[in-house]
XYZ file of C-alpha atoms in Angstrom:
593
model
C -21.044 -37.218 4.207
C -23.334 -36.210 2.110
C -26.946 -35.565 4.210
C -28.406 -37.913 1.402
C -26.254 -40.648 -1.101
C -26.622 -43.673 -2.372
C -24.451 -47.084 -2.497
C -24.557 -49.607 -4.641
C -23.989 -53.135 -3.588
C -20.327 -54.641 -5.355
C -22.737 -57.514 -7.027
C -25.076 -54.860 -8.346
C -28.068 -56.232 -7.293
C -28.611 -53.608 -4.582
C -28.535 -50.173 -3.953
C -28.755 -48.453 -0.647
C -30.388 -44.791 0.196
C -28.809 -42.908 3.127
C -31.249 -40.055 4.662
C -29.611 -38.738 7.644
C -30.131 -34.970 8.313
C -31.253 -33.212 11.466
C -34.291 -34.972 12.910
C -34.721 -37.540 10.010
C -32.606 -40.880 9.359
C -33.611 -43.318 6.934
C -32.453 -46.713 5.155
C -33.578 -47.477 1.912
C -32.544 -50.762 -0.373
C -33.667 -51.100 -3.744
C -33.454 -54.678 -5.491
C -32.249 -54.387 -8.945
C -34.193 -55.589 -11.368
C -30.818 -57.183 -13.401
C -32.451 -59.553 -16.123
C -35.035 -57.010 -17.458
C -33.898 -54.583 -19.461
C -36.967 -52.328 -19.818
C -37.774 -52.604 -15.553
C -34.559 -51.155 -13.455
C -36.057 -51.369 -9.621
C -38.167 -54.281 -8.587
C -40.976 -52.330 -6.694
C -42.479 -54.725 -4.731
C -39.349 -55.614 -3.090
C -38.406 -51.768 -2.457
C -37.423 -52.162 1.555
C -37.520 -48.857 3.745
C -36.673 -48.440 7.601
C -36.904 -45.188 9.241
C -34.377 -44.668 12.444
C -34.203 -42.867 15.722
C -33.595 -39.320 15.551
C -30.035 -40.174 17.800
C -29.171 -42.608 15.002
C -27.475 -40.257 13.009
C -25.452 -42.066 9.637
C -22.136 -41.909 9.827
C -20.743 -44.533 7.193
C -22.182 -47.804 5.511
C -20.604 -50.781 4.114
C -21.766 -54.115 1.868
C -20.578 -57.565 3.538
C -21.527 -61.142 2.626
C -24.006 -62.101 5.074
C -23.465 -66.551 4.045
C -24.386 -67.232 8.204
C -22.589 -69.197 10.646
C -23.296 -70.920 13.659
C -23.359 -68.133 16.526
C -21.162 -67.191 19.018
C -22.437 -66.069 22.903
C -18.919 -64.452 22.563
C -18.947 -60.467 23.880
C -15.258 -59.848 23.183
C -15.178 -56.142 22.316
C -18.750 -56.120 20.657
C -22.515 -57.016 21.790
C -25.753 -57.663 20.987
C -28.706 -56.484 21.958
C -30.980 -59.264 23.579
C -33.744 -59.276 20.615
C -31.242 -60.176 18.086
C -30.774 -64.185 19.485
C -34.247 -64.802 18.220
C -32.835 -63.647 14.470
C -33.175 -67.160 12.217
C -29.614 -68.315 11.760
C -31.499 -70.972 8.471
C -31.136 -67.314 5.640
C -29.237 -69.576 2.809
C -30.652 -67.572 0.308
C -29.136 -64.514 1.614
C -26.304 -63.037 -0.523
C -25.197 -59.642 1.449
C -26.186 -57.625 4.164
C -26.013 -53.933 4.434
C -23.850 -52.378 7.485
C -24.654 -49.149 8.758
C -22.085 -47.237 11.199
C -23.803 -44.598 13.409
C -22.233 -41.627 15.454
C -22.331 -43.280 18.842
C -20.806 -46.000 17.416
C -23.606 -48.515 16.690
C -23.641 -51.020 13.931
C -27.141 -51.466 12.927
C -27.370 -54.602 10.249
C -30.272 -54.624 7.438
C -30.898 -57.698 4.999
C -32.905 -56.579 1.632
C -34.824 -59.428 2.475
C -36.270 -58.723 5.677
C -38.817 -56.169 6.956
C -36.789 -55.309 10.241
C -33.271 -54.206 11.886
C -31.958 -57.250 11.857
C -29.599 -56.697 14.811
C -27.622 -54.278 16.520
C -24.260 -54.312 17.870
C -23.037 -52.028 20.320
C -19.405 -51.155 19.997
C -17.181 -49.944 23.274
C -15.334 -47.720 20.794
C -16.285 -45.669 18.511
C -15.936 -45.549 14.392
C -14.922 -43.398 12.314
C -15.259 -45.025 8.935
C -16.207 -48.422 7.537
C -15.480 -50.376 4.303
C -16.256 -54.637 3.700
C -13.221 -57.058 4.609
C -12.644 -59.648 2.193
C -13.270 -62.248 5.172
C -16.613 -63.090 4.831
C -19.009 -61.680 7.164
C -16.364 -59.166 8.411
C -16.061 -55.090 8.734
C -12.511 -53.408 9.446
C -13.070 -49.869 10.860
C -10.973 -47.219 11.286
C -11.340 -46.010 14.915
C -10.145 -42.132 16.375
C -6.760 -43.340 17.356
C -5.760 -44.589 14.193
C -6.402 -48.298 14.849
C -8.210 -50.675 13.050
C -10.500 -52.991 14.087
C -11.521 -55.741 12.253
C -15.723 -57.685 13.739
C -16.392 -60.922 12.832
C -20.331 -60.200 12.796
C -21.082 -64.080 12.975
C -19.849 -64.492 15.771
C -18.623 -61.258 17.098
C -15.389 -61.737 17.253
C -12.955 -58.662 17.154
C -8.909 -58.270 16.190
C -7.256 -54.906 16.812
C -4.369 -53.779 13.974
C -2.197 -51.047 14.807
C -1.378 -48.590 12.079
C 1.696 -46.327 13.527
C 1.943 -43.532 11.834
C 1.979 -40.392 13.398
C 0.062 -37.069 12.340
C -2.693 -38.702 9.742
C -6.255 -38.666 10.587
C -7.224 -41.571 8.805
C -11.159 -40.945 7.513
C -11.122 -43.383 4.826
C -10.795 -47.188 3.545
C -10.927 -49.591 1.244
C -10.386 -53.285 1.274
C -9.379 -54.208 -2.258
C -8.584 -57.537 -4.013
C -4.442 -57.364 -4.227
C -1.826 -60.058 -4.642
C 1.427 -57.916 -4.995
C 4.749 -58.847 -3.088
C 5.170 -60.829 -0.755
C 1.299 -61.820 -0.638
C 0.023 -65.107 1.294
C -3.469 -67.123 1.247
C -3.962 -64.694 4.924
C -3.364 -61.261 2.848
C -5.664 -58.603 3.146
C -4.962 -55.589 1.848
C -6.706 -52.361 2.826
C -6.078 -49.007 1.841
C -6.209 -45.973 4.234
C -7.018 -42.503 3.508
C -6.074 -39.249 4.828
C -4.496 -36.225 2.889
C -2.435 -38.944 1.701
C -2.533 -42.560 0.808
C -1.242 -46.090 2.274
C -1.583 -49.744 1.850
C -1.996 -51.809 4.531
C -1.713 -56.006 5.140
C -3.389 -56.270 7.660
C -2.185 -60.326 7.940
C 1.554 -59.436 8.877
C 1.602 -58.855 12.860
C 4.901 -56.348 11.934
C 5.073 -53.918 9.178
C 2.027 -53.897 8.529
C 2.503 -50.915 5.790
C 3.122 -52.248 2.282
C 3.123 -49.027 0.251
C 3.290 -44.975 1.186
C 1.873 -42.975 -2.153
C 3.244 -39.521 -3.010
C 2.204 -36.639 -0.316
C 0.755 -33.187 -1.509
C 0.301 -31.081 2.027
C -1.996 -28.401 0.055
C -4.648 -31.082 -0.928
C -7.550 -32.405 1.274
C -8.725 -35.070 2.471
C -9.095 -38.245 0.278
C -12.867 -38.889 0.008
C -13.252 -41.739 -3.123
C -11.479 -44.699 -3.980
C -12.030 -47.017 -6.306
C -9.996 -50.281 -8.289
C -9.677 -50.729 -11.226
C -12.282 -53.447 -12.762
C -9.464 -54.414 -15.060
C -5.912 -54.443 -13.604
C -6.289 -54.791 -9.438
C -3.342 -52.749 -9.445
C -4.517 -49.361 -10.265
C -6.874 -47.490 -8.106
C -8.367 -43.841 -8.665
C -8.356 -41.190 -5.621
C -10.288 -38.428 -5.310
C -10.165 -35.649 -2.506
C -12.679 -32.972 -1.406
C -12.912 -29.542 -3.610
C -10.087 -30.690 -5.925
C -10.310 -31.071 -9.828
C -7.894 -33.173 -9.804
C -8.138 -37.438 -9.626
C -5.298 -39.896 -8.958
C -4.367 -42.873 -10.350
C -2.097 -44.800 -8.576
C -0.152 -48.472 -9.499
C 0.619 -50.287 -6.666
C 3.161 -52.399 -7.618
C 4.738 -48.731 -8.542
C 3.306 -46.504 -5.864
C 6.166 -43.709 -6.334
C 4.568 -42.950 -9.669
C 0.983 -41.473 -10.678
C -1.389 -39.937 -13.138
C -4.152 -37.208 -12.993
C -7.170 -36.596 -14.603
C -9.068 -33.218 -14.607
C -12.229 -32.675 -14.111
C -14.126 -29.147 -14.892
C -15.641 -28.903 -11.226
C -14.138 -29.051 -7.418
C -17.078 -30.550 -6.409
C -16.587 -34.370 -7.053
C -19.322 -36.381 -5.443
C -18.097 -39.562 -6.586
C -16.032 -41.885 -9.110
C -16.846 -45.292 -11.113
C -15.166 -47.231 -13.057
C -16.838 -49.047 -16.095
C -15.323 -51.789 -18.080
C -16.453 -53.929 -20.523
C -14.168 -56.438 -22.340
C -10.778 -55.383 -22.243
C -11.776 -51.751 -22.068
C -11.855 -49.310 -19.257
C -13.513 -45.790 -18.507
C -13.042 -43.618 -15.260
C -16.516 -41.460 -14.531
C -16.541 -38.240 -12.070
C -19.708 -37.769 -11.150
C -19.348 -33.713 -10.265
C -21.518 -30.696 -10.576
C -21.233 -30.355 -14.413
C -22.559 -33.455 -15.283
C -21.197 -37.404 -15.708
C -17.081 -36.835 -16.485
C -15.889 -39.543 -18.761
C -12.010 -40.314 -18.951
C -10.118 -42.600 -21.373
C -7.944 -45.304 -19.512
C -4.086 -45.472 -20.428
C -2.943 -48.308 -18.548
C 0.755 -48.049 -20.461
C 0.859 -44.225 -20.421
C 1.871 -42.048 -16.977
C 0.143 -38.588 -18.194
C -1.141 -35.386 -15.961
C -4.201 -33.491 -16.101
C -6.289 -35.318 -18.517
C -8.899 -33.967 -20.127
C -12.429 -35.844 -20.808
C -13.607 -37.043 -23.947
C -17.120 -36.671 -22.661
C -19.991 -35.533 -20.566
C -23.390 -36.978 -19.565
C -25.927 -34.253 -17.935
C -29.426 -34.731 -17.383
C -31.922 -33.289 -19.268
C -33.191 -30.867 -16.258
C -29.305 -30.589 -15.214
C -29.057 -26.243 -16.715
C -32.961 -25.459 -15.064
C -33.563 -23.983 -11.890
C -33.912 -27.708 -10.163
C -30.593 -28.948 -11.276
C -30.803 -32.332 -11.232
C -28.026 -33.910 -11.318
C -26.861 -37.797 -11.951
C -24.874 -38.741 -8.043
C -24.017 -42.361 -8.524
C -24.163 -44.876 -11.665
C -23.915 -48.631 -11.808
C -24.412 -51.557 -14.451
C -26.486 -53.887 -14.684
C -25.384 -57.658 -16.005
C -26.195 -56.763 -19.118
C -23.885 -53.800 -19.638
C -26.898 -51.008 -19.361
C -25.248 -47.951 -17.485
C -28.136 -46.618 -14.863
C -28.018 -43.227 -13.335
C -29.154 -42.382 -9.922
C -30.364 -38.559 -9.475
C -33.009 -37.413 -6.883
C -35.686 -35.423 -6.543
C -34.791 -34.029 -2.965
C -34.609 -37.026 -0.792
C -35.936 -39.899 -3.182
C -33.255 -41.365 -5.913
C -34.658 -41.890 -9.384
C -33.432 -44.617 -11.994
C -32.853 -43.278 -15.495
C -31.135 -45.922 -18.430
C -28.195 -43.935 -20.080
C -27.957 -44.651 -23.827
C -23.927 -44.854 -23.269
C -21.180 -46.722 -24.768
C -17.495 -46.962 -24.052
C -16.781 -45.887 -27.583
C -18.999 -43.052 -27.570
C -17.037 -39.614 -27.090
C -19.276 -35.996 -26.778
C -22.058 -34.684 -24.867
C -24.439 -36.612 -24.079
C -28.069 -35.357 -22.549
C -30.801 -37.584 -20.934
C -34.079 -36.975 -20.036
C -35.201 -38.344 -17.132
C -38.886 -38.998 -15.688
C -39.365 -35.667 -13.903
C -41.767 -33.354 -13.537
C -40.403 -29.669 -11.937
C -42.681 -29.808 -8.736
C -39.810 -27.087 -7.852
C -41.764 -25.068 -8.793
C -44.514 -25.579 -6.217
C -41.411 -23.911 -4.355
C -41.423 -26.297 -1.417
C -38.577 -25.094 0.317
C -36.548 -27.601 2.122
C -34.591 -26.145 4.951
C -32.258 -27.985 7.447
C -34.902 -30.099 9.206
C -36.435 -31.361 5.671
C -39.397 -29.032 6.152
C -40.893 -27.019 3.776
C -40.759 -23.091 4.600
C -44.165 -22.121 4.719
C -45.335 -18.628 6.386
C -49.088 -18.351 6.958
C -51.144 -16.410 8.819
C -52.226 -17.734 12.625
C -55.939 -17.675 11.147
C -57.299 -17.944 8.199
C -60.776 -17.094 7.259
C -63.482 -19.514 5.967
C -64.473 -18.198 2.615
C -66.536 -20.993 0.456
C -66.732 -21.022 -3.204
C -68.343 -23.060 -5.364
C -67.024 -26.537 -6.041
C -66.252 -25.091 -9.840
C -65.091 -22.291 -8.903
C -62.468 -24.366 -6.404
C -61.284 -27.109 -8.843
C -60.242 -24.741 -11.722
C -58.278 -22.371 -9.005
C -56.534 -25.072 -6.481
C -55.911 -27.607 -10.476
C -54.677 -24.242 -11.669
C -51.790 -23.496 -8.928
C -51.165 -27.260 -8.631
C -50.361 -27.219 -12.474
C -48.661 -23.945 -13.199
C -45.521 -23.021 -13.156
C -44.646 -20.131 -11.031
C -47.206 -21.716 -8.515
C -46.624 -20.154 -4.964
C -47.527 -23.399 -1.972
C -48.402 -20.661 0.153
C -51.819 -19.799 -2.153
C -52.747 -23.714 -2.222
C -52.074 -23.196 1.047
C -54.227 -20.117 1.848
C -56.723 -21.575 -0.934
C -57.552 -24.480 1.238
C -57.757 -23.236 4.526
C -60.044 -21.157 3.759
C -62.505 -24.166 2.261
C -63.697 -26.161 4.723
C -67.120 -27.313 3.149
C -66.422 -31.155 3.017
C -69.066 -31.719 -0.342
C -67.329 -29.286 -2.322
C -63.065 -31.024 -1.312
C -64.660 -34.391 -1.613
C -65.701 -33.587 -4.915
C -62.589 -31.353 -5.741
C -60.160 -34.132 -5.135
C -63.347 -36.229 -7.424
C -63.212 -33.910 -10.086
C -58.501 -34.858 -10.348
C -59.413 -37.933 -12.027
C -61.548 -36.458 -15.142
C -58.087 -33.736 -15.739
C -55.204 -35.509 -18.301
C -52.772 -34.455 -15.013
C -54.696 -36.120 -12.593
C -51.336 -38.107 -10.843
C -48.708 -34.871 -11.375
C -52.649 -32.598 -9.146
C -52.844 -36.061 -6.408
C -48.626 -36.065 -5.677
C -48.695 -32.631 -5.827
C -51.590 -31.453 -3.317
C -50.011 -34.537 -0.847
C -46.934 -33.555 -0.895
C -48.003 -29.689 0.122
C -50.290 -31.264 2.973
C -48.671 -34.140 4.224
C -45.692 -31.432 4.029
C -47.526 -28.690 6.283
C -49.245 -31.663 8.731
C -46.704 -33.538 9.653
C -44.635 -30.556 10.087
C -47.169 -29.170 12.881
C -50.125 -31.925 13.493
C -50.656 -30.011 16.725
C -52.921 -26.899 14.796
C -56.130 -27.209 13.538
C -57.177 -26.812 10.396
C -59.121 -27.055 7.099
C -56.069 -28.619 5.941
C -56.473 -31.799 7.882
C -60.379 -32.105 6.270
C -58.970 -32.111 2.972
C -55.957 -34.742 4.286
C -58.763 -36.681 4.773
C -60.497 -37.115 1.224
C -57.085 -37.299 -0.602
C -56.728 -40.216 1.738
C -60.201 -41.442 1.208
C -60.481 -41.088 -2.551
C -57.099 -41.647 -4.079
C -55.477 -43.531 -0.982
C -55.091 -46.916 -3.272
C -52.670 -44.543 -6.026
C -50.816 -42.466 -3.052
C -50.045 -45.454 -0.914
C -48.111 -47.228 -4.455
C -46.170 -44.092 -5.336
C -42.828 -44.837 -4.183
C -42.025 -41.511 -4.129
C -45.202 -40.742 -1.395
C -43.738 -43.442 1.290
C -41.838 -41.003 2.848
C -44.349 -38.296 3.171
C -46.786 -41.511 4.373
C -44.746 -42.383 7.264
C -43.809 -38.151 8.344
C -47.752 -38.130 8.626
C -47.057 -41.884 10.629
C -44.349 -40.299 12.756
C -46.913 -37.227 13.239
C -49.889 -38.984 14.259
C -47.746 -41.591 16.927
C -46.164 -37.847 18.388
C -50.022 -36.711 18.541
C -51.108 -39.767 20.381
C -47.898 -40.068 22.602
C -48.798 -36.602 23.463
C -52.739 -36.756 23.801
C -52.647 -38.567 27.404
C -50.506 -34.997 28.320
C -52.533 -32.503 27.051
C -56.004 -34.343 28.034
C -54.824 -34.359 32.101
C -53.165 -30.733 31.213
C -57.076 -29.791 29.842
C -58.496 -31.402 33.048
C -55.958 -29.755 35.221
C -56.955 -26.436 34.046
C -60.488 -26.839 33.690
C -60.822 -27.556 37.650
C -58.572 -24.545 38.320
C -61.412 -22.999 36.312
C -64.056 -24.116 38.207
C -62.358 -23.578 41.772
C -62.436 -19.837 40.377
C -64.784 -19.582 39.400
C -66.414 -21.173 42.814
C -64.226 -18.205 44.741
C -65.400 -15.629 42.842
C -69.491 -16.898 43.571
C -68.593 -17.601 46.890
C -67.443 -13.638 46.642
C -70.096 -12.849 45.628
C -73.060 -14.453 47.294
C -71.138 -12.776 50.642
C -71.451 -9.396 49.170
C -74.732 -9.947 48.611
C -76.352 -11.527 51.134
C -73.683 -8.217 53.086
C -76.287 -5.742 50.686
C -79.274 -7.464 51.509
C -78.916 -7.914 55.216
C -78.185 -3.774 55.208
C -80.874 -3.699 52.894
C -83.590 -5.460 54.893
C -81.468 -3.547 58.510
C -82.501 -0.291 56.939
C -85.803 -0.856 55.432
C -87.320 -1.922 59.161
C -85.291 1.098 60.172
C -87.261 3.271 57.977
C -90.078 1.144 58.505
C -89.924 1.254 61.810
C -89.491 4.876 62.251
C -92.509 5.852 59.893
C -94.491 3.950 62.334
C -93.214 5.775 64.962
C -93.683 9.369 63.395
C -97.687 8.401 62.217
C -98.585 6.491 65.893
C -97.253 10.130 67.206
C -99.199 12.108 65.022
C -102.395 10.719 65.433
C -102.140 10.532 69.346
C -104.079 13.719 70.585
C -103.133 14.862 74.145
C -105.522 15.147 76.987
C -103.153 17.485 78.713
C -103.095 19.663 75.815
C -99.257 18.835 75.200
C -98.044 18.421 71.677
C -94.713 20.305 71.291
C -95.078 19.951 67.664
C -98.697 22.673 67.662
C -97.987 26.002 67.546
C -99.224 28.460 69.732
C -101.593 30.265 68.250
C -103.487 26.674 66.405
C -106.512 25.994 69.073
C -108.415 22.462 68.707
C -111.393 21.801 70.856
C -111.962 18.289 72.027
C -115.327 17.800 69.568
C -113.403 18.556 66.273
C -110.590 15.570 67.659
C -112.843 12.890 67.818
C -114.586 13.967 64.535
C -111.246 14.223 62.476
C -110.516 10.585 64.274
C -113.748 9.031 63.321
C -113.269 10.744 59.349
C -110.199 9.169 59.460
C -111.395 5.813 60.538
C -114.019 5.883 58.001
C -111.623 6.816 55.590
C -109.280 3.094 56.846
C -112.324 1.217 56.035
């Protein structure tokens, strides 16, 4: 399954946008405004749910949400304790979204709830899901190709065996059908591997109703759609195959084919009006439209029409990935700007032929070259440190607005410009100046998109960008919060902040330990220095004492007059008399005085 895709419920009331990439798993539910011919989505009622990074989404389906009393039965499944508090009196809710995650657990979402309604733990992993025709029930396919039916209202489960060896069932779809031998308990399900099978789970024996022609060279079945006019007609597309197969459930040995111009088929849908019906294949080349002839058999029928966005052939290559009709038969196409779904009215009627280009509300933000790689984060390479060179407010505003609007602008240049300017007054005035420019909303959205991606990617790095983000949210926070395409960025920032808050105590503890170790090292170093100084001082004192003592001794010896004439220091030819000696001694005393 694709990492980003949409699923519209059978009543055409809600559209689910599924994001499941490495590190990011999110469910978004968009209410469809079925009464207005101008508004497509009720923006005030959009729900967004961010899942754990481990809850990678495998499949989705919609089921009836009319509730009955819940049982404490735990046959095959069990609910988390927090689910016991769910209000069971929500009679106005008509449908729920069921998410299958890779661990095997099932998550139940309501378009009217702000949190996950319930989480159901499965004893066995499932490969795929489909909504059951039974109220509040789903059917999943297990690894051994057994079918598991789960009643969501009372947790009861039932297993059906599919005895067909060598088939790896990856796709299943419940259909409304009344064939030969049908009863009121009949529940028909189409199973798809490389081949297609029809079973009736109400039959305890011989549940396999039909087996359709096999094509060993083809890859696995990806999409199954039932005709809206004739319920015995189904359409099947496969991976990497440019043929769509039409099967008649009443005569399984016969089939027709439609040939698309691309082997990359994202989705197939049928659009019906009165007695006419068209098959629409959403491919890399656009929405390819085929007439459906229920009466004759045909092979490789060519499309009669093609619908594309006006950005289909641009560098952005914006494609329609899904579509649906509103109550007034208005056709709506769904396209994505990165992970965010957008909805555009398609002015097209069943009788129309030829190519149609649909203008969409898209700004080529891709010109900013925010490269979303595998981890869905911008691939921005910057030096570790950027020199701060604050420029004037007027120059800063001119340069930044030009980079944000210019077609071939570089995200690295925008980041570098912001990081090299950290003067809060200039930053505040620059952001305020956006409101006076013609493209103020584009400037604000683009700058927030870049800053939020960069900061949420590495929230531990201190830089001038945090100052920019602070003032951008302070000045334009109200506008940003109302932009649906920015909700993902806001959640990424919130997630980064929460991670930072969780990391902060450990960083503070580590900082304390490092400071303690540094203090201990400084103390030891100072103690060694003091010891060395003490030793040196003691040596100096000893040396000074010895030298002083020696000098004093010498002076004393030199001042002594030996009466017996014994003084080895005098030369033999020198003679002194006592009078001279006494005179000299008296003069020295006078000098001392």
